[in-house]
CSV table of C-alpha atoms and ligand atoms in Angstrom, one decimal:
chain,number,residue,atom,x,y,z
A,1,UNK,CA,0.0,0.0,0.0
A,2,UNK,CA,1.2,3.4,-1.1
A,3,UNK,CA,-0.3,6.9,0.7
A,4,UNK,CA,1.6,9.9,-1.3
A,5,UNK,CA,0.2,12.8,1.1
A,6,UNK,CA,0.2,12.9,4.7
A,7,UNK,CA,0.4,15.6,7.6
A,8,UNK,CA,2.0,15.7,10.6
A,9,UNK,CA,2.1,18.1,13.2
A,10,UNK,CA,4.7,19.2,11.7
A,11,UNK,CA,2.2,21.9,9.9
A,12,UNK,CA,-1.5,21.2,10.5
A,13,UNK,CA,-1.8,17.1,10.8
A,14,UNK,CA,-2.1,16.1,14.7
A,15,UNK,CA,0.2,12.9,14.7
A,16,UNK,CA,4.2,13.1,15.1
A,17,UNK,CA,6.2,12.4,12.9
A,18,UNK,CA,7.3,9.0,14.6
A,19,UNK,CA,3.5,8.1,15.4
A,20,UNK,CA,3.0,8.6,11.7
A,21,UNK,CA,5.2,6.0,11.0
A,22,UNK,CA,4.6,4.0,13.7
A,23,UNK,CA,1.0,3.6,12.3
A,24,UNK,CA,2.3,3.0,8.9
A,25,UNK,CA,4.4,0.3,9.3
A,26,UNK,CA,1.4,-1.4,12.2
A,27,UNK,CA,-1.1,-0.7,9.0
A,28,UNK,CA,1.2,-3.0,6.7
A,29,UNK,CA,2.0,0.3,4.1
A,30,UNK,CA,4.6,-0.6,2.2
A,31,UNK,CA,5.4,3.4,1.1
A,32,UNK,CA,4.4,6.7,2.9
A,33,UNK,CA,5.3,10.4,1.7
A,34,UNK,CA,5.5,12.9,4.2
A,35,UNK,CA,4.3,16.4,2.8
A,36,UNK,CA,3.6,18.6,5.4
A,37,UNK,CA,2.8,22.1,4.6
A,38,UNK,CA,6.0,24.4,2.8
A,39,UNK,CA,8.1,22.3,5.5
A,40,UNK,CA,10.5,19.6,6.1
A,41,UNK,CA,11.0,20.0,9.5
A,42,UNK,CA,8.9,16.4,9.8
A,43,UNK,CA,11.8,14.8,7.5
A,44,UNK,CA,14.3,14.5,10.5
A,45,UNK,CA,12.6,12.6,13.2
A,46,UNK,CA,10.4,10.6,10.6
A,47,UNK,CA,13.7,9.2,9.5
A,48,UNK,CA,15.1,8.4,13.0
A,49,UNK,CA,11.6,6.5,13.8
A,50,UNK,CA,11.9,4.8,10.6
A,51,UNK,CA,12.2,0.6,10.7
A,52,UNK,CA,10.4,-2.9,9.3
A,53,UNK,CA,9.4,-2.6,5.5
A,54,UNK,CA,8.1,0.8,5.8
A,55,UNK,CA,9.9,3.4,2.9
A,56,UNK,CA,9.4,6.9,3.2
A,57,UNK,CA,9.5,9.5,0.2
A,58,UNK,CA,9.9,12.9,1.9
A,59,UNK,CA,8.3,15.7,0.3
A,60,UNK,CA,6.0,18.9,1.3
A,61,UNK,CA,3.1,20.5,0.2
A,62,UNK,CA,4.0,23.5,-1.2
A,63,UNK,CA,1.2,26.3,-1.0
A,64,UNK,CA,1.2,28.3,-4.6
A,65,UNK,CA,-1.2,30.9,-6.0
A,66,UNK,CA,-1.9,31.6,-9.8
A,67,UNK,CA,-1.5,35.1,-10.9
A,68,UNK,CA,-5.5,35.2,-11.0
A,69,UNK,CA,-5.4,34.4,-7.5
A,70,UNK,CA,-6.6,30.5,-7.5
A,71,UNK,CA,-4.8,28.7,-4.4
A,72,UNK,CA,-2.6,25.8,-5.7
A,73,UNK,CA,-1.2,22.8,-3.0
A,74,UNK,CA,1.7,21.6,-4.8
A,75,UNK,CA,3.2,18.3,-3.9
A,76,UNK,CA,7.1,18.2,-4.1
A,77,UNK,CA,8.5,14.6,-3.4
A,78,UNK,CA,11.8,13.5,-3.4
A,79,UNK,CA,13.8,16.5,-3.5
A,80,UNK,CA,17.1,17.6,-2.7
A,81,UNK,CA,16.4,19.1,1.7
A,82,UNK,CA,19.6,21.1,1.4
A,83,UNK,CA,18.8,22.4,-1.5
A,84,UNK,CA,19.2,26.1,-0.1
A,85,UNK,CA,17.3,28.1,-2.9
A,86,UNK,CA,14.1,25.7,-1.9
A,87,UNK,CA,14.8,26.3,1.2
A,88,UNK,CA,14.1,30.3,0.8
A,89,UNK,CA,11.2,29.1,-1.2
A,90,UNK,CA,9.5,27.9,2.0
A,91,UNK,CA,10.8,30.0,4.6
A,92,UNK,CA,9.4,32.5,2.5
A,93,UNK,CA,6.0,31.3,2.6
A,94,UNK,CA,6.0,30.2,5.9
A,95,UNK,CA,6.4,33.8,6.6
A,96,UNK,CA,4.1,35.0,4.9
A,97,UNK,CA,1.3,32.9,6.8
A,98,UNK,CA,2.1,34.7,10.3
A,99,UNK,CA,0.6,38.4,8.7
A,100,UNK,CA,-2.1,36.5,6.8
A,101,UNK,CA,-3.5,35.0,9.8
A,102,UNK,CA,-3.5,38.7,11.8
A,103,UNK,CA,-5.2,39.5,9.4
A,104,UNK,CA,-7.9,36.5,9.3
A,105,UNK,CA,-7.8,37.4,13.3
A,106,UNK,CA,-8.8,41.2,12.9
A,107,UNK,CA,-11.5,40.4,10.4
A,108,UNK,CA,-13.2,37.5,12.7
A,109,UNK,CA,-12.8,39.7,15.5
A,110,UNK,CA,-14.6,42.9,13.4
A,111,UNK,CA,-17.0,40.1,12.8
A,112,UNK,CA,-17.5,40.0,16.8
A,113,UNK,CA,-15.6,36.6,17.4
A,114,UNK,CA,-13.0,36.4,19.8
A,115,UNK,CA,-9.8,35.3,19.3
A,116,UNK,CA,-6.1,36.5,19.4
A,117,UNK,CA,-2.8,35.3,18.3
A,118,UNK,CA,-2.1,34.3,21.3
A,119,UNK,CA,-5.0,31.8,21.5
A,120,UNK,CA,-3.7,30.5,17.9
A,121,UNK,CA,-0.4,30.2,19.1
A,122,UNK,CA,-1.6,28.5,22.5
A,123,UNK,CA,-3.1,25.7,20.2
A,124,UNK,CA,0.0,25.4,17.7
A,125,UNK,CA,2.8,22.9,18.2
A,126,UNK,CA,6.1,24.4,18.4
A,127,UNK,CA,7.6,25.3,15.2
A,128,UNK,CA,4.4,23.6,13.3
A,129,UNK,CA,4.0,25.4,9.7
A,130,UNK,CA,1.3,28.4,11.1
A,131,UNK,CA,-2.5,27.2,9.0
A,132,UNK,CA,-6.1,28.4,9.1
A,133,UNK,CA,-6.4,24.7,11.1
A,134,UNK,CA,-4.7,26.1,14.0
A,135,UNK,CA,-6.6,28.7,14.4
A,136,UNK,CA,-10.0,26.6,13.5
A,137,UNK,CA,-8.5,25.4,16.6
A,138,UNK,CA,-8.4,27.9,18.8
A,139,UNK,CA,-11.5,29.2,17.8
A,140,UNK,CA,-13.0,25.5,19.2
A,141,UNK,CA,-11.0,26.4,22.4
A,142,UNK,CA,-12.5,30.1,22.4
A,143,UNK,CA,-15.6,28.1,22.4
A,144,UNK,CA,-17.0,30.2,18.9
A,145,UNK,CA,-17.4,26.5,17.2
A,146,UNK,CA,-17.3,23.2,18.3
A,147,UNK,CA,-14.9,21.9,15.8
A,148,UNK,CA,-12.1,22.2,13.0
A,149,UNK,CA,-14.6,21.0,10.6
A,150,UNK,CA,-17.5,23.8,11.7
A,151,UNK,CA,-14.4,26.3,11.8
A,152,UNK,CA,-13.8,26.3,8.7
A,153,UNK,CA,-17.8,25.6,6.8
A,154,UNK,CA,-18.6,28.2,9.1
A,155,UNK,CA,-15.7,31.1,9.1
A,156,UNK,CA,-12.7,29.9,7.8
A,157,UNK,CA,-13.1,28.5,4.1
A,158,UNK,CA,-11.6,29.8,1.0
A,159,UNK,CA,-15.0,32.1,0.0
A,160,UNK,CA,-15.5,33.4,3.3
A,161,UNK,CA,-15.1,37.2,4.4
A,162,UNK,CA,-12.8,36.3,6.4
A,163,UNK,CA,-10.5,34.5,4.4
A,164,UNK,CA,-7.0,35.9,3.2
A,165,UNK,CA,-4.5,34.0,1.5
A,166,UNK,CA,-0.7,34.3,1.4
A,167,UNK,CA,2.4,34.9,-0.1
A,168,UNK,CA,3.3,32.3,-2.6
A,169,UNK,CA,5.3,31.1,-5.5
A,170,UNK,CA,2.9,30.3,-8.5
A,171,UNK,CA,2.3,26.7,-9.3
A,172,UNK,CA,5.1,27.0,-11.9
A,173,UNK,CA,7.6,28.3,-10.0
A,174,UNK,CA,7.0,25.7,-7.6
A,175,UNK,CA,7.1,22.9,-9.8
A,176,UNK,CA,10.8,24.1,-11.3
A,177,UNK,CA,11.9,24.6,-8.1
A,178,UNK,CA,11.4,20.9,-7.1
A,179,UNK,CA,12.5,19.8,-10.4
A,180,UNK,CA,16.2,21.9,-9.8
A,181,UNK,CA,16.2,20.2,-6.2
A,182,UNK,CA,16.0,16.7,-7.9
A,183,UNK,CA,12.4,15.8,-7.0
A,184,UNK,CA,9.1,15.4,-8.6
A,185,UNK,CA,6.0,17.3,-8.5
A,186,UNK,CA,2.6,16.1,-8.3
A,187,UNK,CA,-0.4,18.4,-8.7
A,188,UNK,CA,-2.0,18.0,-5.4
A,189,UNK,CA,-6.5,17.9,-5.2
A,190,UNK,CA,-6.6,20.1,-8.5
A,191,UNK,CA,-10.2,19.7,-9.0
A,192,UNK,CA,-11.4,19.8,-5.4
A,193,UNK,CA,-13.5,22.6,-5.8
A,194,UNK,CA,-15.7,22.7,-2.6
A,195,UNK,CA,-12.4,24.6,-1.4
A,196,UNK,CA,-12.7,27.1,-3.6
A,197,UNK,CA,-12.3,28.4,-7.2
A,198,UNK,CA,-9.7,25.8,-9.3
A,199,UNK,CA,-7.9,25.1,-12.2
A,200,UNK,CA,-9.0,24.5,-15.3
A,201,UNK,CA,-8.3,21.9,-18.4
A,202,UNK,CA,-6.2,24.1,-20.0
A,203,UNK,CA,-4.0,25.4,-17.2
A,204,UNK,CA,-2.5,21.7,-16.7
A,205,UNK,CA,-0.1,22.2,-20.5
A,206,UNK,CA,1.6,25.1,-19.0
A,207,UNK,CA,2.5,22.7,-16.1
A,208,UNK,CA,3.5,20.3,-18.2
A,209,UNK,CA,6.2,22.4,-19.9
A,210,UNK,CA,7.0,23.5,-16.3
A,211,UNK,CA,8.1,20.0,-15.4
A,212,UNK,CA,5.2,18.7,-13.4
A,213,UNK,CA,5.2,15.0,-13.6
A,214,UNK,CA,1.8,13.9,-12.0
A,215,UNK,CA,-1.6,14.2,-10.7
A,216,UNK,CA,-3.6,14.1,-7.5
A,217,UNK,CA,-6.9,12.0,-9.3
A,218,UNK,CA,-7.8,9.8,-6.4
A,219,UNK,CA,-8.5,12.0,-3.5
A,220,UNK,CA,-11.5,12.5,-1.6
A,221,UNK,CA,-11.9,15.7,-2.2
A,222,UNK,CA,-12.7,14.2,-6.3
A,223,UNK,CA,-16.3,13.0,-7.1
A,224,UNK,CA,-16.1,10.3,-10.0
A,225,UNK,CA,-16.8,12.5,-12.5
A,226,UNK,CA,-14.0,14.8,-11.8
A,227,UNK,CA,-11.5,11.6,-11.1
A,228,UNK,CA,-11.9,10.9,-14.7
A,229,UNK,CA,-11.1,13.8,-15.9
A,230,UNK,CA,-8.3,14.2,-14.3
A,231,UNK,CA,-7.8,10.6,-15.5
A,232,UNK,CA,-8.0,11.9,-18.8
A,233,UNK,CA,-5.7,14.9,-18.8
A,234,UNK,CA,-3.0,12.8,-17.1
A,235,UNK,CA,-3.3,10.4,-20.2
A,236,UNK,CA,-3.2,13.0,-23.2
A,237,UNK,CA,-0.1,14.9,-21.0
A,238,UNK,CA,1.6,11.4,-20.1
A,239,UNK,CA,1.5,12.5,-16.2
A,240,UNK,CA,1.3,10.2,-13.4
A,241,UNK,CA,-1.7,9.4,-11.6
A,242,UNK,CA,-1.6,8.9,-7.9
A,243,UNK,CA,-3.9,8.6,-5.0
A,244,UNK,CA,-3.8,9.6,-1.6
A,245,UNK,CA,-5.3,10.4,1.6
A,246,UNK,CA,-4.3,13.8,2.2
A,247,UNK,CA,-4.0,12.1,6.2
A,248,UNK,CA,-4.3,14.7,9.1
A,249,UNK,CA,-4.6,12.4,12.3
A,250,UNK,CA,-7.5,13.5,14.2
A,251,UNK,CA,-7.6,17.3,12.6
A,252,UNK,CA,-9.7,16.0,9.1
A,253,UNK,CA,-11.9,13.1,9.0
A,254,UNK,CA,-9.8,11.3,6.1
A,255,UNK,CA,-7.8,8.2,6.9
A,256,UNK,CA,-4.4,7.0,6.2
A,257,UNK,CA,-4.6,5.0,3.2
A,258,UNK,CA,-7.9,5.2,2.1
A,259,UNK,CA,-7.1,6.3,-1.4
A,260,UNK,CA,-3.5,4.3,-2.6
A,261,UNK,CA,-1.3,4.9,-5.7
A,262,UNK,CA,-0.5,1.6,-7.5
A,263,UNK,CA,3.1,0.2,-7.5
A,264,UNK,CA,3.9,0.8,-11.3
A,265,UNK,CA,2.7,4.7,-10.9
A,266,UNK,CA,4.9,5.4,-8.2
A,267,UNK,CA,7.8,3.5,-10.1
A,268,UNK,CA,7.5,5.7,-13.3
A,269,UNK,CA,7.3,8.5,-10.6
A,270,UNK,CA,10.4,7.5,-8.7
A,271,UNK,CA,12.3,7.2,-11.7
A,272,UNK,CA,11.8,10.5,-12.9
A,273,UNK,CA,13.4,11.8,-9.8
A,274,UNK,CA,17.2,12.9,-10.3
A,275,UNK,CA,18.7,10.2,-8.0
A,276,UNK,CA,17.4,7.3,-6.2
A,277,UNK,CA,16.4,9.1,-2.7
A,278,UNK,CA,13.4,7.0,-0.9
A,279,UNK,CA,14.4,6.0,2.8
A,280,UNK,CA,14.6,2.6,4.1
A,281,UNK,CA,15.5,1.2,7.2
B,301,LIG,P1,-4.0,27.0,4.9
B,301,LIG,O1,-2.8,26.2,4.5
B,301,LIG,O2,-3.7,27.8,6.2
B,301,LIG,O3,-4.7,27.8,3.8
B,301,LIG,O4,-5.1,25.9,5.4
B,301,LIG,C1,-5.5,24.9,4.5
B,301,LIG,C2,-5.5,23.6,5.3
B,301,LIG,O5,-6.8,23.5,6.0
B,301,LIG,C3,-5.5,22.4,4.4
B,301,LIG,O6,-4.4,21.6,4.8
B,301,LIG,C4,-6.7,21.7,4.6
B,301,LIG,O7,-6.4,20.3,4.7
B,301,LIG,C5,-7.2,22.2,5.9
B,301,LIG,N1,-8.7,22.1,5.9
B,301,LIG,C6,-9.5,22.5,5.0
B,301,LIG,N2,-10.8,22.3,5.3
B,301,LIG,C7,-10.8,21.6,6.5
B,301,LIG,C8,-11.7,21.1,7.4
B,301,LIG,N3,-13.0,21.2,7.1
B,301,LIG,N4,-11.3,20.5,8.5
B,301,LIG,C9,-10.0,20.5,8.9
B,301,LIG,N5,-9.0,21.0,8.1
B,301,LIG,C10,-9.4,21.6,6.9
B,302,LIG,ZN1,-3.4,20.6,5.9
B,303,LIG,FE1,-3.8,20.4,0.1
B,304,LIG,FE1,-2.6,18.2,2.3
């Protein structure tokens, strides 16, 4: 079994690192990726916790926005960690996310909900990639909703009033960058549109050229109808087609595994990487 997006708490998932891949290897997965949000801070103590059959492809999720302003999740797997200019790349986003949630916090408070960045940081692991999740979080502890889930159908999804988004490389930009650290980039939930306005047929050639090498189809965030057609553009843009559970512990109701990418997909995908660079015990 092969799950090729997974959080930890790392940026917004609930599970360590090491109880991630704990649970892997007790679940019998053969391959996990770890793509926490514009991170690899997970990649570390995932490796020390590694052992048994388990392999781990490291990777983030790399937040992008389109010049018209669609949010992008970018999956980079594989790539070079020391690669300094990608490096940049995330710090720079990361950064970005800590005036982006002030101002999500000044707007629910105009709004007359109460919360502070204090509350959001109270709730945050340590050095965890800052997300609208945490402070979906804090707005549970503030007593406002009851849960991440209400958070954000409530106050905190991407066609809300109270939503801002971030500083972020465009999809492109992304996908090159991964490509010059060695890895490969997979187009992460592309058609998942109850999260807001996304991509569409056309915008995938200009990826292609970019370098991007697969695509998110099986994800439950993909009705049938748009799994084939993602199906479809994969096949007339020879991209890879993977499936994953987009895992977040306890923080999202999805569970490891429950959407897999077959062994010969992630071979083709491996191979396209620069070097051979999947962990094994
Ligand atoms: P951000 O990166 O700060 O824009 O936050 C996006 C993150 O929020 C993504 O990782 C999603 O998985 C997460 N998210 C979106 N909707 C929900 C939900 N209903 N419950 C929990 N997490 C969610
Ligand atoms: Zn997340
Ligand atoms: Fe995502
Ligand atoms: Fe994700």
């Amino acid at each position: 079994m092969i799950d090729l997006h997974t959080h930890t708490n790392c940026s917004d998932g609930t599970d360590s690192p090491a109880q991630l891949v704990n649970k892997a290897i007790n679940e019998g997965f053969s391959l996990i990726a770890l793509t926490d949000h514009d991170t690899t801070s997970g990649w570390e103590p995932a490796k020390v916790a590694l052992r048994a059959n388990l392999s781990l492809a490291l990777g983030a999720e790399i937040s992008c926005l389109t010049t018209d302003g669609i949010s992008v999740h970018m999956l980079g797997l594989l790539f070079d960690g020391a690669h300094t200019e990608m490096q940049i790349m995330l710090e720079n986003t990361r950064d970005g996310r800590i005036p982006r949630a002030l101002k999500i916090i000044e707007l629910l408070n105009a709004g007359g909900f109460k919360i502070s960045m204090d509350d959001v940081e109270s709730v945050k692991p340590e050095g965890a990639t800052l997300g609208r999740p945490h402070i979906a979080d804090a707005l549970v502890k503030n007593g406002v909703v009851s849960s991440r889930d209400e958070a954000f159908a409530e106050l905190l999804h991407n066609n809300s009033p109270y939503y801002v988004s971030h500083l972020a490389p465009t999809p492109e930009d992304a996908i090159s960058m991964i490509r010059k650290a060695g890895g490969v980039a997979v187009i992460a939930h592309p058609f998942a549109s109850l999260r807001g306005n996304v991509l569409s047929v056309a915008d995938f050639m200009p990826l292609k050229k970019a370098g991007l090498n697969g695509i998110e189809v099986n994800h439950r965030d993909h009705n049938n109808d748009e799994r084939i057609a993602l199906a479809k553009i994969a096949d007339e843009l020879d991209l890879v087609i993977t499936g994953a559970s987009d895992y977040h512990g306890t923080g999202k109701l999805n569970s490891l595994g429950e959407n897999l990418t077959s062994q010969a997909q992630w071979e083709r995908l491996e191979s396209e990487a620069d070097q051979r660079r999947v962990i094994t015990a």
